PDB file of C-alpha atoms in Angstrom:
ATOM      1  CA  UNK A   1      22.586  52.005  38.237  1.00 55.00           C
ATOM      2  CA  UNK A   2      22.576  48.594  36.628  1.00 56.00           C
ATOM      3  CA  UNK A   3      19.517  48.067  34.413  1.00 56.00           C
ATOM      4  CA  UNK A   4      17.359  45.044  35.291  1.00 57.00           C
ATOM      5  CA  UNK A   5      18.181  41.890  33.377  1.00 59.00           C
ATOM      6  CA  UNK A   6      15.585  40.887  30.848  1.00 53.00           C
ATOM      7  CA  UNK A   7      14.076  37.469  31.349  1.00 53.00           C
ATOM      8  CA  UNK A   8      14.267  35.444  28.181  1.00 52.00           C
ATOM      9  CA  UNK A   9      10.774  34.410  27.267  1.00 57.00           C
ATOM     10  CA  UNK A  10      10.237  30.865  26.137  1.00 58.00           C
ATOM     11  CA  UNK A  11       9.024  30.701  22.565  1.00 57.00           C
ATOM     12  CA  UNK A  12       5.818  28.732  22.121  1.00 61.00           C
ATOM     13  CA  UNK A  13       4.533  27.738  18.717  1.00 75.00           C
ATOM     14  CA  UNK A  14       1.250  25.818  18.450  1.00 78.00           C
ATOM     15  CA  UNK A  15       2.204  24.778  14.923  1.00 77.00           C
ATOM     16  CA  UNK A  16       5.536  23.386  16.085  1.00 77.00           C
ATOM     17  CA  UNK A  17       3.833  21.558  18.965  1.00 72.00           C
ATOM     18  CA  UNK A  18       1.348  20.019  16.532  1.00 82.00           C
ATOM     19  CA  UNK A  19       4.168  18.940  14.231  1.00 86.00           C
ATOM     20  CA  UNK A  20       6.052  17.374  17.153  1.00 82.00           C
ATOM     21  CA  UNK A  21       2.915  15.515  18.266  1.00 85.00           C
ATOM     22  CA  UNK A  22       2.351  14.258  14.719  1.00 90.00           C
ATOM     23  CA  UNK A  23       5.946  13.042  14.537  1.00 93.00           C
ATOM     24  CA  UNK A  24       5.602  11.195  17.859  1.00 92.00           C
ATOM     25  CA  UNK A  25       2.425   9.569  16.576  1.00 92.00           C
ATOM     26  CA  UNK A  26       4.140   8.460  13.359  1.00 94.00           C
ATOM     27  CA  UNK A  27       7.017   6.985  15.347  1.00 95.00           C
ATOM     28  CA  UNK A  28       4.632   5.070  17.611  1.00 95.00           C
ATOM     29  CA  UNK A  29       2.589   3.706  14.724  1.00 93.00           C
ATOM     30  CA  UNK A  30       5.780   2.623  12.968  1.00 96.00           C
ATOM     31  CA  UNK A  31       7.046   0.968  16.150  1.00 95.00           C
ATOM     32  CA  UNK A  32       3.716  -0.801  16.592  1.00 93.00           C
ATOM     33  CA  UNK A  33       3.939  -2.329  13.136  1.00 95.00           C
ATOM     34  CA  UNK A  34       7.480  -3.561  13.748  1.00 96.00           C
ATOM     35  CA  UNK A  35       6.863  -4.803  17.299  1.00 95.00           C
ATOM     36  CA  UNK A  36       3.841  -6.831  16.197  1.00 92.00           C
ATOM     37  CA  UNK A  37       5.558  -8.172  13.086  1.00 94.00           C
ATOM     38  CA  UNK A  38       9.098  -8.837  14.326  1.00 94.00           C
ATOM     39  CA  UNK A  39       8.786  -8.844  18.125  1.00 92.00           C
ATOM     40  CA  UNK A  40      10.180  -6.467  20.705  1.00 93.00           C
ATOM     41  CA  UNK A  41      13.676  -7.947  20.979  1.00 92.00           C
ATOM     42  CA  UNK A  42      14.293  -7.985  17.237  1.00 94.00           C
ATOM     43  CA  UNK A  43      13.113  -4.420  16.670  1.00 95.00           C
ATOM     44  CA  UNK A  44      15.846  -1.805  16.969  1.00 96.00           C
ATOM     45  CA  UNK A  45      15.518   1.920  17.443  1.00 96.00           C
ATOM     46  CA  UNK A  46      17.204   2.346  14.063  1.00 97.00           C
ATOM     47  CA  UNK A  47      14.547   0.168  12.453  1.00 97.00           C
ATOM     48  CA  UNK A  48      11.818   2.258  14.070  1.00 96.00           C
ATOM     49  CA  UNK A  49      13.420   5.438  12.762  1.00 96.00           C
ATOM     50  CA  UNK A  50      13.652   4.015   9.257  1.00 96.00           C
ATOM     51  CA  UNK A  51      10.044   2.787   9.330  1.00 96.00           C
ATOM     52  CA  UNK A  52       8.846   6.195  10.521  1.00 95.00           C
ATOM     53  CA  UNK A  53      11.086   8.038   8.019  1.00 95.00           C
ATOM     54  CA  UNK A  54      12.731  10.148  10.720  1.00 95.00           C
ATOM     55  CA  UNK A  55      16.261  10.387  12.065  1.00 95.00           C
ATOM     56  CA  UNK A  56      17.454   8.055  14.798  1.00 96.00           C
ATOM     57  CA  UNK A  57      18.170  11.112  16.957  1.00 96.00           C
ATOM     58  CA  UNK A  58      14.525  12.165  16.649  1.00 95.00           C
ATOM     59  CA  UNK A  59      13.391   8.808  18.047  1.00 95.00           C
ATOM     60  CA  UNK A  60      15.805   9.007  20.996  1.00 95.00           C
ATOM     61  CA  UNK A  61      14.902  12.617  21.791  1.00 94.00           C
ATOM     62  CA  UNK A  62      11.194  11.732  21.793  1.00 93.00           C
ATOM     63  CA  UNK A  63      11.339   8.478  23.796  1.00 93.00           C
ATOM     64  CA  UNK A  64      14.889   8.038  25.196  1.00 92.00           C
ATOM     65  CA  UNK A  65      14.896   4.231  24.891  1.00 93.00           C
ATOM     66  CA  UNK A  66      13.058   1.355  23.236  1.00 94.00           C
ATOM     67  CA  UNK A  67      11.168   0.619  26.459  1.00 93.00           C
ATOM     68  CA  UNK A  68       9.953   4.230  26.404  1.00 92.00           C
ATOM     69  CA  UNK A  69       8.598   3.711  22.896  1.00 95.00           C
ATOM     70  CA  UNK A  70       6.672   0.619  24.006  1.00 94.00           C
ATOM     71  CA  UNK A  71       5.277   2.347  27.112  1.00 91.00           C
ATOM     72  CA  UNK A  72       4.079   5.299  25.044  1.00 91.00           C
ATOM     73  CA  UNK A  73       2.596   2.953  22.441  1.00 93.00           C
ATOM     74  CA  UNK A  74       0.690   1.129  25.165  1.00 90.00           C
ATOM     75  CA  UNK A  75      -0.723   4.395  26.542  1.00 86.00           C
ATOM     76  CA  UNK A  76      -1.755   5.444  23.048  1.00 87.00           C
ATOM     77  CA  UNK A  77      -3.540   2.166  22.284  1.00 85.00           C
ATOM     78  CA  UNK A  78      -5.097   1.851  25.744  1.00 81.00           C
ATOM     79  CA  UNK A  79      -6.366   5.386  26.144  1.00 71.00           C
ATOM     80  CA  UNK A  80      -6.516   6.654  22.583  1.00 66.00           C
ATOM     81  CA  UNK A  81      -3.984   9.386  23.348  1.00 60.00           C
ATOM     82  CA  UNK A  82      -0.652   9.869  25.111  1.00 57.00           C
ATOM     83  CA  UNK A  83      -1.947  11.742  28.137  1.00 62.00           C
ATOM     84  CA  UNK A  84      -1.346  10.320  31.591  1.00 61.00           C
ATOM     85  CA  UNK A  85      -5.022  10.395  32.580  1.00 67.00           C
ATOM     86  CA  UNK A  86      -5.731   6.931  34.056  1.00 69.00           C
ATOM     87  CA  UNK A  87      -8.523   4.788  32.660  1.00 72.00           C
ATOM     88  CA  UNK A  88     -10.355   5.156  35.967  1.00 69.00           C
ATOM     89  CA  UNK A  89     -10.646   8.912  35.390  1.00 75.00           C
ATOM     90  CA  UNK A  90     -11.778   8.697  31.756  1.00 76.00           C
ATOM     91  CA  UNK A  91     -15.298   9.896  30.957  1.00 80.00           C
ATOM     92  CA  UNK A  92     -16.344   6.619  29.321  1.00 80.00           C
ATOM     93  CA  UNK A  93     -15.252   4.655  32.397  1.00 85.00           C
ATOM     94  CA  UNK A  94     -16.983   7.025  34.791  1.00 88.00           C
ATOM     95  CA  UNK A  95     -20.108   6.669  32.671  1.00 91.00           C
ATOM     96  CA  UNK A  96     -19.860   2.890  33.063  1.00 92.00           C
ATOM     97  CA  UNK A  97     -19.661   3.130  36.848  1.00 92.00           C
ATOM     98  CA  UNK A  98     -22.665   5.449  37.064  1.00 92.00           C
ATOM     99  CA  UNK A  99     -24.933   3.293  34.864  1.00 95.00           C
ATOM    100  CA  UNK A 100     -27.959   2.658  37.138  1.00 95.00           C
ATOM    101  CA  UNK A 101     -29.055  -0.670  35.635  1.00 97.00           C
ATOM    102  CA  UNK A 102     -26.755  -3.574  36.694  1.00 97.00           C
ATOM    103  CA  UNK A 103     -27.357  -5.709  33.612  1.00 97.00           C
ATOM    104  CA  UNK A 104     -26.779  -2.816  31.235  1.00 97.00           C
ATOM    105  CA  UNK A 105     -23.674  -1.997  33.244  1.00 97.00           C
ATOM    106  CA  UNK A 106     -22.206  -5.477  32.787  1.00 97.00           C
ATOM    107  CA  UNK A 107     -23.061  -5.516  29.091  1.00 97.00           C
ATOM    108  CA  UNK A 108     -21.488  -2.100  28.654  1.00 96.00           C
ATOM    109  CA  UNK A 109     -18.407  -3.391  30.458  1.00 96.00           C
ATOM    110  CA  UNK A 110     -18.179  -6.275  27.993  1.00 96.00           C
ATOM    111  CA  UNK A 111     -18.585  -3.874  25.079  1.00 95.00           C
ATOM    112  CA  UNK A 112     -15.813  -1.633  26.404  1.00 92.00           C
ATOM    113  CA  UNK A 113     -13.604  -4.670  26.929  1.00 91.00           C
ATOM    114  CA  UNK A 114     -14.143  -5.882  23.379  1.00 93.00           C
ATOM    115  CA  UNK A 115     -13.354  -2.429  21.968  1.00 90.00           C
ATOM    116  CA  UNK A 116     -10.189  -2.290  24.031  1.00 87.00           C
ATOM    117  CA  UNK A 117      -8.946  -5.688  22.867  1.00 89.00           C
ATOM    118  CA  UNK A 118      -9.483  -4.690  19.249  1.00 89.00           C
ATOM    119  CA  UNK A 119      -7.486  -1.523  19.846  1.00 86.00           C
ATOM    120  CA  UNK A 120      -4.576  -2.786  21.937  1.00 84.00           C
ATOM    121  CA  UNK A 121      -4.590  -6.587  21.737  1.00 82.00           C
ATOM    122  CA  UNK A 122      -1.569  -6.733  19.446  1.00 86.00           C
ATOM    123  CA  UNK A 123       0.678  -4.505  21.519  1.00 89.00           C
ATOM    124  CA  UNK A 124      -0.401  -6.268  24.696  1.00 88.00           C
ATOM    125  CA  UNK A 125       0.940  -9.530  23.260  1.00 87.00           C
ATOM    126  CA  UNK A 126       4.217  -7.734  22.535  1.00 92.00           C
ATOM    127  CA  UNK A 127       4.440  -6.557  26.151  1.00 92.00           C
ATOM    128  CA  UNK A 128       3.618 -10.002  27.505  1.00 88.00           C
ATOM    129  CA  UNK A 129       6.265 -11.669  25.333  1.00 89.00           C
ATOM    130  CA  UNK A 130       8.932  -9.100  26.200  1.00 91.00           C
ATOM    131  CA  UNK A 131       8.262  -9.131  29.947  1.00 90.00           C
ATOM    132  CA  UNK A 132      10.212 -12.334  30.561  1.00 87.00           C
ATOM    133  CA  UNK A 133      13.474 -10.900  29.208  1.00 87.00           C
ATOM    134  CA  UNK A 134      13.260  -7.192  30.069  1.00 88.00           C
ATOM    135  CA  UNK A 135      12.876  -6.018  33.667  1.00 90.00           C
ATOM    136  CA  UNK A 136      11.405  -2.649  32.683  1.00 89.00           C
ATOM    137  CA  UNK A 137       8.782  -4.271  30.466  1.00 92.00           C
ATOM    138  CA  UNK A 138       8.075  -6.855  33.170  1.00 93.00           C
ATOM    139  CA  UNK A 139       7.243  -3.968  35.508  1.00 92.00           C
ATOM    140  CA  UNK A 140       4.923  -2.500  32.862  1.00 90.00           C
ATOM    141  CA  UNK A 141       3.199  -5.873  32.396  1.00 91.00           C
ATOM    142  CA  UNK A 142       2.651  -6.245  36.150  1.00 91.00           C
ATOM    143  CA  UNK A 143       1.207  -2.741  36.359  1.00 89.00           C
ATOM    144  CA  UNK A 144      -1.160  -3.423  33.474  1.00 88.00           C
ATOM    145  CA  UNK A 145      -2.468  -6.567  35.169  1.00 88.00           C
ATOM    146  CA  UNK A 146      -2.888  -4.827  38.525  1.00 91.00           C
ATOM    147  CA  UNK A 147      -4.655  -1.787  37.086  1.00 88.00           C
ATOM    148  CA  UNK A 148      -6.976  -3.872  34.948  1.00 89.00           C
ATOM    149  CA  UNK A 149      -8.021  -6.032  37.885  1.00 93.00           C
ATOM    150  CA  UNK A 150      -8.653  -2.914  39.981  1.00 93.00           C
ATOM    151  CA  UNK A 151     -10.799  -1.387  37.226  1.00 91.00           C
ATOM    152  CA  UNK A 152     -12.883  -4.556  37.090  1.00 95.00           C
ATOM    153  CA  UNK A 153     -13.170  -4.526  40.877  1.00 96.00           C
ATOM    154  CA  UNK A 154     -14.659  -1.030  40.672  1.00 95.00           C
ATOM    155  CA  UNK A 155     -17.319  -2.359  38.304  1.00 96.00           C
ATOM    156  CA  UNK A 156     -18.089  -5.221  40.692  1.00 97.00           C
ATOM    157  CA  UNK A 157     -18.259  -2.809  43.632  1.00 97.00           C
ATOM    158  CA  UNK A 158     -20.677  -0.601  41.708  1.00 96.00           C
ATOM    159  CA  UNK A 159     -22.950  -3.575  41.084  1.00 97.00           C
ATOM    160  CA  UNK A 160     -22.714  -4.511  44.776  1.00 97.00           C
ATOM    161  CA  UNK A 161     -23.708  -0.985  45.813  1.00 96.00           C
ATOM    162  CA  UNK A 162     -26.952  -1.511  43.901  1.00 95.00           C
ATOM    163  CA  UNK A 163     -27.496  -4.699  45.959  1.00 95.00           C
ATOM    164  CA  UNK A 164     -27.581  -6.629  42.684  1.00 96.00           C
ATOM    165  CA  UNK A 165     -24.846  -9.234  43.265  1.00 97.00           C
ATOM    166  CA  UNK A 166     -26.269 -12.723  43.557  1.00 95.00           C
ATOM    167  CA  UNK A 167     -26.524 -14.139  47.030  1.00 94.00           C
ATOM    168  CA  UNK A 168     -23.276 -15.438  48.479  1.00 94.00           C
ATOM    169  CA  UNK A 169     -21.050 -13.533  46.036  1.00 96.00           C
ATOM    170  CA  UNK A 170     -18.777 -10.846  47.455  1.00 96.00           C
ATOM    171  CA  UNK A 171     -17.043  -8.015  45.621  1.00 97.00           C
ATOM    172  CA  UNK A 172     -13.629  -9.692  45.466  1.00 97.00           C
ATOM    173  CA  UNK A 173     -14.977 -12.893  43.921  1.00 97.00           C
ATOM    174  CA  UNK A 174     -17.144 -10.894  41.528  1.00 97.00           C
ATOM    175  CA  UNK A 175     -14.057  -8.888  40.531  1.00 97.00           C
ATOM    176  CA  UNK A 176     -12.183 -12.127  39.855  1.00 97.00           C
ATOM    177  CA  UNK A 177     -14.993 -13.299  37.581  1.00 97.00           C
ATOM    178  CA  UNK A 178     -15.043 -10.041  35.598  1.00 96.00           C
ATOM    179  CA  UNK A 179     -11.248  -9.905  35.425  1.00 95.00           C
ATOM    180  CA  UNK A 180     -11.144 -13.444  34.054  1.00 95.00           C
ATOM    181  CA  UNK A 181     -13.955 -13.030  31.529  1.00 95.00           C
ATOM    182  CA  UNK A 182     -12.445  -9.828  30.162  1.00 91.00           C
ATOM    183  CA  UNK A 183      -8.813 -10.902  30.430  1.00 89.00           C
ATOM    184  CA  UNK A 184      -6.694 -10.606  27.269  1.00 86.00           C
ATOM    185  CA  UNK A 185      -5.744 -14.286  27.661  1.00 87.00           C
ATOM    186  CA  UNK A 186      -9.369 -15.301  27.140  1.00 92.00           C
ATOM    187  CA  UNK A 187      -9.689 -12.989  24.126  1.00 91.00           C
ATOM    188  CA  UNK A 188      -6.548 -14.538  22.647  1.00 89.00           C
ATOM    189  CA  UNK A 189      -7.837 -18.073  23.183  1.00 92.00           C
ATOM    190  CA  UNK A 190     -11.323 -17.536  21.780  1.00 95.00           C
ATOM    191  CA  UNK A 191     -10.792 -14.872  19.119  1.00 93.00           C
ATOM    192  CA  UNK A 192      -7.130 -15.440  18.285  1.00 88.00           C
ATOM    193  CA  UNK A 193      -6.940 -19.233  18.399  1.00 91.00           C
ATOM    194  CA  UNK A 194     -10.508 -20.493  18.085  1.00 96.00           C
ATOM    195  CA  UNK A 195     -11.669 -17.945  15.535  1.00 95.00           C
ATOM    196  CA  UNK A 196     -14.573 -16.410  17.451  1.00 97.00           C
ATOM    197  CA  UNK A 197     -15.718 -13.078  16.059  1.00 96.00           C
ATOM    198  CA  UNK A 198     -15.425 -10.011  18.331  1.00 95.00           C
ATOM    199  CA  UNK A 199     -19.243  -9.885  18.405  1.00 96.00           C
ATOM    200  CA  UNK A 200     -19.419 -13.495  19.625  1.00 97.00           C
ATOM    201  CA  UNK A 201     -16.819 -12.810  22.288  1.00 96.00           C
ATOM    202  CA  UNK A 202     -18.636  -9.707  23.522  1.00 97.00           C
ATOM    203  CA  UNK A 203     -21.999 -11.498  23.658  1.00 97.00           C
ATOM    204  CA  UNK A 204     -20.551 -14.510  25.508  1.00 97.00           C
ATOM    205  CA  UNK A 205     -18.630 -12.335  27.964  1.00 97.00           C
ATOM    206  CA  UNK A 206     -21.691 -10.202  28.704  1.00 97.00           C
ATOM    207  CA  UNK A 207     -24.082 -13.151  29.036  1.00 97.00           C
ATOM    208  CA  UNK A 208     -21.671 -14.990  31.332  1.00 97.00           C
ATOM    209  CA  UNK A 209     -21.058 -11.936  33.516  1.00 98.00           C
ATOM    210  CA  UNK A 210     -24.805 -11.387  33.923  1.00 98.00           C
ATOM    211  CA  UNK A 211     -25.400 -15.050  34.747  1.00 97.00           C
ATOM    212  CA  UNK A 212     -22.512 -15.242  37.222  1.00 97.00           C
ATOM    213  CA  UNK A 213     -22.884 -11.932  39.033  1.00 97.00           C
ATOM    214  CA  UNK A 214     -26.537 -10.971  39.176  1.00 96.00           C
ATOM    215  CA  UNK A 215     -29.020 -12.424  41.582  1.00 75.00           C
TER     216      UNK A 215
END
């Protein structure tokens, strides 16, 4: 009688997983510095490996291609981690949508927007610049714009459900207003070019949203 074949068990090491996660994080931070300093096109995978003090093979095994590095960097800066949980399912965003007071809700939205721009504004400019010459990055840029507009629409819809939108304003127009006020282009113009402080931007964005949306 032939003895049953033993199934080879997969070895799992929490320490090794933590080391791998730390290495990925170091690679992404190194790539972020180079992308923001030199631009996406000029940054090579070899340069990322050298900046992160790892082998080139390690970078390719972790991310496969330069576009994969930029996508992962975007997720890290946007969400604070590399998980695939969408912004719409994050606790802080759900808390925003369930805020019962419309004015506090819009001011919280402006505060979240400001915090996001401070965290990912640099890499977003990298993605925008690279989109015109890289089809994969162009797809990422389009997805970012679409998702951000949809997230702002959810805020507008939440305000509308409270019957707080000013008379004559529908959800789609309110979403356009919020999307524009909190758009990275506006942040870049006011904070990047005109020298507004993040506090000034947040206050202006919140005050304008309240004035434009609430009845």
